[in-house]
PDB file of C-alpha atoms and ligand atoms in Angstrom:
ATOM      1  CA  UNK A   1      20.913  -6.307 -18.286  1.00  0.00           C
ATOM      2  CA  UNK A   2      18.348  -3.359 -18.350  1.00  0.00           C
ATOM      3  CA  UNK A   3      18.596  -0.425 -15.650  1.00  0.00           C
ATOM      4  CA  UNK A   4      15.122  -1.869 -14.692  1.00  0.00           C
ATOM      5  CA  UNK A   5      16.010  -5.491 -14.390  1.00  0.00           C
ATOM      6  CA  UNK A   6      19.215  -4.451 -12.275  1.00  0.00           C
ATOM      7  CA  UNK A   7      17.344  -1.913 -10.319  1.00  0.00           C
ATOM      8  CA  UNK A   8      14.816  -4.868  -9.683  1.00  0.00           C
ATOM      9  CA  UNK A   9      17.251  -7.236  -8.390  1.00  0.00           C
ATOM     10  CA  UNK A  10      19.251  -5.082  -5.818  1.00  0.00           C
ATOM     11  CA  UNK A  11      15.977  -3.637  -4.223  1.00  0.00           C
ATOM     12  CA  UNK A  12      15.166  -7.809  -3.855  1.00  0.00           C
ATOM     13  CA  UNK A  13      18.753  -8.389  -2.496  1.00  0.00           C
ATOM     14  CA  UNK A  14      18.477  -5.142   0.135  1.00  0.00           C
ATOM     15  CA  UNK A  15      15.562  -6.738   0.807  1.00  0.00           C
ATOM     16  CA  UNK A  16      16.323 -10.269   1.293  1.00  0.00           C
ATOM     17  CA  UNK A  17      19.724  -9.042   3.457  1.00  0.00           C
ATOM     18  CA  UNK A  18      17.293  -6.458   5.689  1.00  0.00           C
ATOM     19  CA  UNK A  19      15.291  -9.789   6.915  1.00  0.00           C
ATOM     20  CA  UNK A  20      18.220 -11.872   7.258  1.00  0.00           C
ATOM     21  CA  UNK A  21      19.360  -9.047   9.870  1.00  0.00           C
ATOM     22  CA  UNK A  22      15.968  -9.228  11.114  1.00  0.00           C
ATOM     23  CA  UNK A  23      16.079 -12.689  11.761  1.00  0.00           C
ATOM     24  CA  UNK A  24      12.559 -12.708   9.298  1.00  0.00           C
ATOM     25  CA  UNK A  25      11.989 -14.711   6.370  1.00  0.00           C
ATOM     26  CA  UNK A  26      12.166 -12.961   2.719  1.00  0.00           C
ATOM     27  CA  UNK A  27       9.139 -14.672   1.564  1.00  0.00           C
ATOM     28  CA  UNK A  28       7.097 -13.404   4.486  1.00  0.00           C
ATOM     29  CA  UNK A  29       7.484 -10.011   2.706  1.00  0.00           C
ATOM     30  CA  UNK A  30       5.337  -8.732  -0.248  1.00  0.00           C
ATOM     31  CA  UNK A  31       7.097  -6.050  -2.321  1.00  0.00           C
ATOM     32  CA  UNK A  32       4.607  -3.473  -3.991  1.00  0.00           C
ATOM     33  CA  UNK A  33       6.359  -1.990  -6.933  1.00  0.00           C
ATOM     34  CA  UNK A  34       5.104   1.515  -7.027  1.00  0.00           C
ATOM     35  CA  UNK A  35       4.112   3.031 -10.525  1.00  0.00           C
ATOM     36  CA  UNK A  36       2.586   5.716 -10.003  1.00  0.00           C
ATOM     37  CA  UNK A  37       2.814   8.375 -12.822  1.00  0.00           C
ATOM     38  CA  UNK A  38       4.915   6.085 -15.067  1.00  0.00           C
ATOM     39  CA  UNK A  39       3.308   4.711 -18.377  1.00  0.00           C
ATOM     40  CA  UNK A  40       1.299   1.412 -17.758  1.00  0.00           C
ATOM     41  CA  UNK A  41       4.468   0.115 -20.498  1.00  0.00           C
ATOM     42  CA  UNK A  42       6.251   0.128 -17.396  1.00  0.00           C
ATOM     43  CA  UNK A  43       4.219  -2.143 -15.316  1.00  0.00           C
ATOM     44  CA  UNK A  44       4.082  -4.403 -18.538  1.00  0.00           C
ATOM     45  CA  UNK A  45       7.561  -4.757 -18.559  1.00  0.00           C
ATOM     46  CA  UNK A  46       7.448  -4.979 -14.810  1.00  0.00           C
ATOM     47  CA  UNK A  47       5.256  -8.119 -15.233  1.00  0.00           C
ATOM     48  CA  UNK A  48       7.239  -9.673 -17.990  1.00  0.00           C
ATOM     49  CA  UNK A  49       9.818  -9.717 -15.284  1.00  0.00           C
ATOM     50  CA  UNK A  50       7.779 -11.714 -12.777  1.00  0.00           C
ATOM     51  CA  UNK A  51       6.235  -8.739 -10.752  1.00  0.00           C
ATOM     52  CA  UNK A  52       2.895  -9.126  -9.487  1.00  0.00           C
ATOM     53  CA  UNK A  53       1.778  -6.436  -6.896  1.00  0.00           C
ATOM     54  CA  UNK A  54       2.270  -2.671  -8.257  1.00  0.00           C
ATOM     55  CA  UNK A  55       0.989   0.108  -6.667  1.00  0.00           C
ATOM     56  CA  UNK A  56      -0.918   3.366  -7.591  1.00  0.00           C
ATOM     57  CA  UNK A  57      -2.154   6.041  -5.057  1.00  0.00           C
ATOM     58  CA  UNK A  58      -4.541   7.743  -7.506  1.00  0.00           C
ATOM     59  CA  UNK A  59      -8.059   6.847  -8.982  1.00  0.00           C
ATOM     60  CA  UNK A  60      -8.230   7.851 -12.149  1.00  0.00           C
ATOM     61  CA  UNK A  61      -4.418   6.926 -13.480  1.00  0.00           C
ATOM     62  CA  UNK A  62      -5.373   3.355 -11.824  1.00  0.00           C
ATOM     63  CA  UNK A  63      -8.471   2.707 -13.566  1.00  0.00           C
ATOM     64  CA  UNK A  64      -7.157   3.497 -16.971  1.00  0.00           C
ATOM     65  CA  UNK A  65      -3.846   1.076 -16.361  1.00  0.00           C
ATOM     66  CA  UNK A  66      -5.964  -1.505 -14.905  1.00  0.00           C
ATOM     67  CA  UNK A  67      -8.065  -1.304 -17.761  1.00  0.00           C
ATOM     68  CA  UNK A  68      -5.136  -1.131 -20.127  1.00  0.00           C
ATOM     69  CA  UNK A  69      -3.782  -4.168 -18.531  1.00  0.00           C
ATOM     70  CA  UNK A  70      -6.619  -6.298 -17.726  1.00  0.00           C
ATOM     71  CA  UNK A  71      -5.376  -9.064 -20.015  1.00  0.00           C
ATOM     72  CA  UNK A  72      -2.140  -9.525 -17.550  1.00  0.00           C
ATOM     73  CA  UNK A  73      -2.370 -12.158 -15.778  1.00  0.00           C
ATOM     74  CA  UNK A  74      -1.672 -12.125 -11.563  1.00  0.00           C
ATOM     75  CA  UNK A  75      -1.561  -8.727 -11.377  1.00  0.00           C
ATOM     76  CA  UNK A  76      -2.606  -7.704  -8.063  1.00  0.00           C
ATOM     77  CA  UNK A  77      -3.491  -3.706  -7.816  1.00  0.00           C
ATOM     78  CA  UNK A  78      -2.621  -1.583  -4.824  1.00  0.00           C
ATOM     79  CA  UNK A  79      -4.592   0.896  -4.228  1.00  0.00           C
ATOM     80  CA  UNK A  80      -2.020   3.574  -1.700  1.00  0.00           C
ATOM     81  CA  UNK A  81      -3.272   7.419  -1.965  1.00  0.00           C
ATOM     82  CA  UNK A  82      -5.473   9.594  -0.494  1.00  0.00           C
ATOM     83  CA  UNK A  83      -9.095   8.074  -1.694  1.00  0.00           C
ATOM     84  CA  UNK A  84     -12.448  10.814  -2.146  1.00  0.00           C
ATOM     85  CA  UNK A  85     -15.375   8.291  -1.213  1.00  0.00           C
ATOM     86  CA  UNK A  86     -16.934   9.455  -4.957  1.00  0.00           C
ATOM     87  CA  UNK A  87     -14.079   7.361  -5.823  1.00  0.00           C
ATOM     88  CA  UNK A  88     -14.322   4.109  -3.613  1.00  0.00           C
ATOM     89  CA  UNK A  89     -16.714   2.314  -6.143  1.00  0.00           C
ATOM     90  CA  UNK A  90     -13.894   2.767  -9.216  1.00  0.00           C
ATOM     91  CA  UNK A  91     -10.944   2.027  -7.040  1.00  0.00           C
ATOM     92  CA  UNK A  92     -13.374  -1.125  -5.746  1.00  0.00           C
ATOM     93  CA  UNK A  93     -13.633  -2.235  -9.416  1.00  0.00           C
ATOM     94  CA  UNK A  94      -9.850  -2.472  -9.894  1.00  0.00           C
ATOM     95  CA  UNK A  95      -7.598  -3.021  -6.524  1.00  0.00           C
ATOM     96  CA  UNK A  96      -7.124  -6.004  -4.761  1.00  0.00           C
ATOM     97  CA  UNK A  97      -6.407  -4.242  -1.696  1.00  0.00           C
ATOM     98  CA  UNK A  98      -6.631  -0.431  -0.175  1.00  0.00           C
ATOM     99  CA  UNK A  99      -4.464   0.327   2.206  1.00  0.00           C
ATOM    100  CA  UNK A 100      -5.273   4.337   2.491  1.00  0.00           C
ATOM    101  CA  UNK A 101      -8.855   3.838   4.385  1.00  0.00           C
ATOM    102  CA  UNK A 102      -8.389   6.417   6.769  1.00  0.00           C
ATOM    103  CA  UNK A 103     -11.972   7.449   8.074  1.00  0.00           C
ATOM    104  CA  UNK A 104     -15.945   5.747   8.397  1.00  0.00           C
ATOM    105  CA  UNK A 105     -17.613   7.589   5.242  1.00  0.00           C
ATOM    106  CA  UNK A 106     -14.610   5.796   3.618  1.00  0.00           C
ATOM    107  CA  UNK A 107     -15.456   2.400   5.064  1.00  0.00           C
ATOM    108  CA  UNK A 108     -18.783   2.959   4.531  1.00  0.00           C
ATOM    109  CA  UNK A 109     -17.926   4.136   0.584  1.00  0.00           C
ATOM    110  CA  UNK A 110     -16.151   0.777  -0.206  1.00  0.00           C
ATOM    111  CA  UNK A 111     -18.410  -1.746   1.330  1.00  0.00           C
ATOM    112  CA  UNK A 112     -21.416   0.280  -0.286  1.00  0.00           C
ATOM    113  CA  UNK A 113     -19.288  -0.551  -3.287  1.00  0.00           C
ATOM    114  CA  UNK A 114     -19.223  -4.245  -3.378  1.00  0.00           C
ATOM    115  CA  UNK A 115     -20.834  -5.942  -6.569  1.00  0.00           C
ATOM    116  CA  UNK A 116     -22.963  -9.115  -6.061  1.00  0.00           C
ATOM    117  CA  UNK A 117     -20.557 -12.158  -5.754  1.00  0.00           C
ATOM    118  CA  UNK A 118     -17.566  -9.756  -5.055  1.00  0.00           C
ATOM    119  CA  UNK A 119     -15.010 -11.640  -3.182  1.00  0.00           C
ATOM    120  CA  UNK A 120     -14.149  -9.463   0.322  1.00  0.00           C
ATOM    121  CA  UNK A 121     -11.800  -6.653  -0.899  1.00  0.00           C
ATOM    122  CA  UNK A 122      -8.929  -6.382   1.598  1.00  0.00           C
ATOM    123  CA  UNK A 123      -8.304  -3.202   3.707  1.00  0.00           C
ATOM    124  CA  UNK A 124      -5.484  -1.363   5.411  1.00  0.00           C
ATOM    125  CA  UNK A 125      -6.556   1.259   7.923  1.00  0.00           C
ATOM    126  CA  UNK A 126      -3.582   4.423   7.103  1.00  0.00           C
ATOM    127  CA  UNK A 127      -2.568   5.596  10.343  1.00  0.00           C
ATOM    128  CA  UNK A 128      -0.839   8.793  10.768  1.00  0.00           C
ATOM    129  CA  UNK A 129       2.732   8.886  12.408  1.00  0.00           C
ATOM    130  CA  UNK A 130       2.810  12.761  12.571  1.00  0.00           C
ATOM    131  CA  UNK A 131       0.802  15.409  14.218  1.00  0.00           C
ATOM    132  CA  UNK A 132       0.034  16.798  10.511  1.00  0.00           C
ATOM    133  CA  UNK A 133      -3.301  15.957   9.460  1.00  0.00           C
ATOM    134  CA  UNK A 134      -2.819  17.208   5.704  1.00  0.00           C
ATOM    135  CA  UNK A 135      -0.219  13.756   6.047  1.00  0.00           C
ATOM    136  CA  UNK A 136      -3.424  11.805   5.555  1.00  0.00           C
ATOM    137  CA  UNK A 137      -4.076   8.630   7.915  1.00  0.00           C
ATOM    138  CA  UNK A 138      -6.362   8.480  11.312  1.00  0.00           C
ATOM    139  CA  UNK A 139      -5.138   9.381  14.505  1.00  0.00           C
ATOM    140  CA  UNK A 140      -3.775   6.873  16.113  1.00  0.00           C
ATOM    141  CA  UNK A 141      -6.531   7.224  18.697  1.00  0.00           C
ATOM    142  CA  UNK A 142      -9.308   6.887  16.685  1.00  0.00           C
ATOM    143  CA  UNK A 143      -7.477   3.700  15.016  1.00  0.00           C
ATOM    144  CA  UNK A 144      -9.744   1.013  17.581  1.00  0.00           C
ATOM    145  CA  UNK A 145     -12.487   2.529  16.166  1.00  0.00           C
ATOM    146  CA  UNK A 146     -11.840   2.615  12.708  1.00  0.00           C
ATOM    147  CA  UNK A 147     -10.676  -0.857  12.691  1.00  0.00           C
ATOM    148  CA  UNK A 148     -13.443  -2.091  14.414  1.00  0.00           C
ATOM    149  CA  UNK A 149     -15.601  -0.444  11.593  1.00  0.00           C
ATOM    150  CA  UNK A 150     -13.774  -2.154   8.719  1.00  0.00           C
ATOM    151  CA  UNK A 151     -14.088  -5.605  10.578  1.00  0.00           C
ATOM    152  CA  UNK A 152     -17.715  -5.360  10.686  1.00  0.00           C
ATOM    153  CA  UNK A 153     -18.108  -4.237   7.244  1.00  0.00           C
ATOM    154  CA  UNK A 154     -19.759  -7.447   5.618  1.00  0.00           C
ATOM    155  CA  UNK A 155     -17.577  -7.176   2.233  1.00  0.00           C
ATOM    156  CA  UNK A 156     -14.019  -5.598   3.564  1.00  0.00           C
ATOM    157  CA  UNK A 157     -11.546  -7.833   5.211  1.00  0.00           C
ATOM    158  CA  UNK A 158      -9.338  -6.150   7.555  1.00  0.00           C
ATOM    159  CA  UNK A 159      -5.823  -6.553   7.050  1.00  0.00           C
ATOM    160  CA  UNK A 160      -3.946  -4.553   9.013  1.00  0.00           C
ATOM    161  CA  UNK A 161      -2.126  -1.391   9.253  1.00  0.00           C
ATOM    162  CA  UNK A 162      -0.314   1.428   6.631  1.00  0.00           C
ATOM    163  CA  UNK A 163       2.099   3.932   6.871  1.00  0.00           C
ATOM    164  CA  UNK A 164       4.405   6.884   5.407  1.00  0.00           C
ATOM    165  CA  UNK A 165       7.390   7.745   7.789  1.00  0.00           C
ATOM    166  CA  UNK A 166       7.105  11.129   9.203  1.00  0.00           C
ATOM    167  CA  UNK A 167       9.533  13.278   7.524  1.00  0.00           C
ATOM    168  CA  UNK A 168      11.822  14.742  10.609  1.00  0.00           C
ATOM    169  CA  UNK A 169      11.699  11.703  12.663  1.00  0.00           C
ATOM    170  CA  UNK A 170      13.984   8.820  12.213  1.00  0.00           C
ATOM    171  CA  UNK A 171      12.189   5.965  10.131  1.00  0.00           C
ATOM    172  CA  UNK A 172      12.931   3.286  12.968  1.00  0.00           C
ATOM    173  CA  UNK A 173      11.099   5.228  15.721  1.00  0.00           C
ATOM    174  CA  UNK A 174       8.237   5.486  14.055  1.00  0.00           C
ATOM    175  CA  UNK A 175       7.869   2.152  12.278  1.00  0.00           C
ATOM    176  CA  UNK A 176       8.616   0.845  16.020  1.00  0.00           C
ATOM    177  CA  UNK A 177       5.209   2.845  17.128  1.00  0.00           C
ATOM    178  CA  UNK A 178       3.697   1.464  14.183  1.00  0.00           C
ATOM    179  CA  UNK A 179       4.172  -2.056  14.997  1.00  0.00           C
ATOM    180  CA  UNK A 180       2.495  -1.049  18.412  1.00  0.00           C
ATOM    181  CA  UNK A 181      -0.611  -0.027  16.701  1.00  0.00           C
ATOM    182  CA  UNK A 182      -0.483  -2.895  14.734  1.00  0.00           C
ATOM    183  CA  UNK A 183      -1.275  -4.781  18.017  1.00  0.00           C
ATOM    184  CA  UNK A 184      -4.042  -2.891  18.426  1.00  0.00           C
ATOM    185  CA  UNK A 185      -5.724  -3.543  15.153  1.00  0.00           C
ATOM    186  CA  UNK A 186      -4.543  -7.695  15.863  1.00  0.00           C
ATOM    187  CA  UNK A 187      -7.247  -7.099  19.053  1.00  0.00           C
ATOM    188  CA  UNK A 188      -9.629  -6.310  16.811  1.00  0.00           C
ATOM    189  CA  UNK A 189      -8.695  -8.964  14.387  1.00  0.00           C
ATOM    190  CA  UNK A 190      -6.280 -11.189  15.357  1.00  0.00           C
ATOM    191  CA  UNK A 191      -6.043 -12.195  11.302  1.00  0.00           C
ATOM    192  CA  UNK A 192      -4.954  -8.372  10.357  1.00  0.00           C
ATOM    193  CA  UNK A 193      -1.332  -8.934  10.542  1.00  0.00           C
ATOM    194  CA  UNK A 194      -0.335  -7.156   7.156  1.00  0.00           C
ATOM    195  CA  UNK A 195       2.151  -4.128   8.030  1.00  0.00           C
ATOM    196  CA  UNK A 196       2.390  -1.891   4.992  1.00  0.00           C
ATOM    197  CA  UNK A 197       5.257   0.437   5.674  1.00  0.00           C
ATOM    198  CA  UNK A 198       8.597   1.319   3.977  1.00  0.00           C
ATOM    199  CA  UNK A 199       9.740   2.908   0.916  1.00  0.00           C
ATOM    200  CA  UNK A 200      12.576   3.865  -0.981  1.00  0.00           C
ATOM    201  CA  UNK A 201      14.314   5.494   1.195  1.00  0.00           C
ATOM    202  CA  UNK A 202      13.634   3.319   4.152  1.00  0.00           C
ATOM    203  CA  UNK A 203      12.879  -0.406   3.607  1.00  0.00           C
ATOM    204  CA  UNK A 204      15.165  -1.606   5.733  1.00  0.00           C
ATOM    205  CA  UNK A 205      13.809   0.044   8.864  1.00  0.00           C
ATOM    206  CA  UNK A 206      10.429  -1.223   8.159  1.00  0.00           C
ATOM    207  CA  UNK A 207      11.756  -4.866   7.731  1.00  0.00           C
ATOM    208  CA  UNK A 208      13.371  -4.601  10.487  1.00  0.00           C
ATOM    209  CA  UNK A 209       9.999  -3.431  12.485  1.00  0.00           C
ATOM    210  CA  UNK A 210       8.202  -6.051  11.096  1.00  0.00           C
ATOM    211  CA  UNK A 211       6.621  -4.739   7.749  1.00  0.00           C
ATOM    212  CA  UNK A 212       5.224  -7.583   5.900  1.00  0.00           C
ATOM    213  CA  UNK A 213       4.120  -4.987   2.768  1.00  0.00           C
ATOM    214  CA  UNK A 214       6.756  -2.861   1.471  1.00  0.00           C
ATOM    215  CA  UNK A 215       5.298   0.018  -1.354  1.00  0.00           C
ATOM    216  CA  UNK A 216       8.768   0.845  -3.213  1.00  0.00           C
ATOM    217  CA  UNK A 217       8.970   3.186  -6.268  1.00  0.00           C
ATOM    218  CA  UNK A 218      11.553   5.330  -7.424  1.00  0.00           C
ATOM    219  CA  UNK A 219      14.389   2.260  -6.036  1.00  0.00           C
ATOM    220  CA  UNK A 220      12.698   0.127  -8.856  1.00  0.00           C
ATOM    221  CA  UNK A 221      11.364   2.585 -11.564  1.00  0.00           C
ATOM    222  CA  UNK A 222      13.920   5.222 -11.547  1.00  0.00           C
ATOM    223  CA  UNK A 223      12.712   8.623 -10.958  1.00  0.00           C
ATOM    224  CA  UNK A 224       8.945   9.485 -11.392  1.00  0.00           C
ATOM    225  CA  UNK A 225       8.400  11.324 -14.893  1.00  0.00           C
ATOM    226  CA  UNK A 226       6.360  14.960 -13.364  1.00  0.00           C
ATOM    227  CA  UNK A 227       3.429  14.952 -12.541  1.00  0.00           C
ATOM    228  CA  UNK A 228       1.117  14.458 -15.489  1.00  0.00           C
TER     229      UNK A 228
HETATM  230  C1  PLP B 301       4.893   7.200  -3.950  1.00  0.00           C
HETATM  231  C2  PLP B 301       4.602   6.381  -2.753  1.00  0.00           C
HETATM  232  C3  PLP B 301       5.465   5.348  -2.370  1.00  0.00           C
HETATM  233  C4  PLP B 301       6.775   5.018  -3.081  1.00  0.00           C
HETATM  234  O1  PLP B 301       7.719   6.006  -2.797  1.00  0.00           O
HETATM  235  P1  PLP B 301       9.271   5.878  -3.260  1.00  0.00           P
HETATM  236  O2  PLP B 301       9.973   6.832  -2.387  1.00  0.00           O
HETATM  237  O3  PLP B 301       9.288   6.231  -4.696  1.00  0.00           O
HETATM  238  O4  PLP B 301       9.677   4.473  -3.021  1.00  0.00           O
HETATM  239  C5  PLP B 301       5.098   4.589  -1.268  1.00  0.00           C
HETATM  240  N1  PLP B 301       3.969   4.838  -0.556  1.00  0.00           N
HETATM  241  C6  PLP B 301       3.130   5.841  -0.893  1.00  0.00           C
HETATM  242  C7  PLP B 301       1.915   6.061  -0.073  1.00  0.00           C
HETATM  243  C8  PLP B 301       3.416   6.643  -1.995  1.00  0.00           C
HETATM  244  O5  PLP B 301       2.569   7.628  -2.317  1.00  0.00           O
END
């Protein structure tokens, strides 16, 4: 069995023994597979071995996989990083789903971005669990707001919420406030029930706090090659 293959399956098995605990169903829970600076051979071995949702947090590397890949059936294209609105339209073109929109222009960006006969491209508002703003998400009290402006966006469909855990708080305290604001995106639209949050190092806290999206890299791939 490959290092990938085995990595693969004991990430599933964490995960599948972190909802038991939870008292949640596995298959409620959609595992991302995380790619980002890895060779798009990776993700083609990835899909070989049944994956279907990878993730990528910047523009340009996801364009050039996606376009590298296109013939791959059911893959489904995360889009997870900071996003430049001069971006939006190429990110549009190849993710099924952004879960980094963290301001209006951004909204705005996207939706300007839809093609004729686009189907609705589905959207995560980031929220930020720290007081940091370089950590990238919307304050939680502007989150309403920003939802409100994704639901009325005619070609976005509001999901739900995203998240990074802070790192010096315990990953269960803030995936718990997390949840919370995940009610307050549900008032806005009651269908927006995804909850991207966990990683790595913390995918069992998230289950456990009700993330229905996990975005897990270096668990699956093995370290990230640097920065390229
Ligand atoms: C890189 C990244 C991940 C995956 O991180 P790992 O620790 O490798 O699992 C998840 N979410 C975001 C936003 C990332 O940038």
């Amino acid at each position: 069995m490959s290092d990938l293959v085995a990595r693969l399956a004991d990430v599933d098995a964490r995960i599948a023994d972190a909802a038991r605990s939870a008292g949640r169903e596995a298959g409620e829970i959609t595992r991302i597979v995380v790619t980002k600076f890895h060779p798009s051979s990776l993700v083609r071995e990835l899909h070989g071995l049944g994956v279907g949702d990878v993730g990528e947090s910047r523009q340009q590397e996801l364009a050039s996989k996606a376009e590298e890949l296109s013939g791959l059936e059911g893959l489904r294209w995360h889009f997870i990083g900071q996003l430049q609105t001069k971006k939006a339209r190429s990110v549009r073109r190849c993710a099924a789903a952004v879960h980094s929109v963290d301001r209006d222009r951004l909204v705005e960006a996207l939706d300007a971005a839809a093609a004729p006969g686009d189907a609705p491209l589905d959207v995560l508002v980031q929220v930020n669990l720290t007081d940091d703003p370089a950590r990238g998400g919307v304050d939680p009290r502007g989150l309403s707001a920003l939802a409100e402006r994704v639901a009325s966006a005619p070609s976005l469909a509001l999901r739900g919420v995203m998240a990074v855990a802070p790192l010096d708080e315990a990953p269960a305290s803030a995936f718990e406030r997390l949840a919370g604001y995940s009610g307050l995106v549900r008032a806005v639209e009651p269908a927006a029930t995804w909850i991207s949050a966990g990683m790595s190092a913390d995918l069992v806290e998230a289950i456990a706090c009700g993330a229905t999206h996990l975005r897990i890299g270096t668990a699956i791939t093995g370290p990230r090659p640097a920065r390229g």
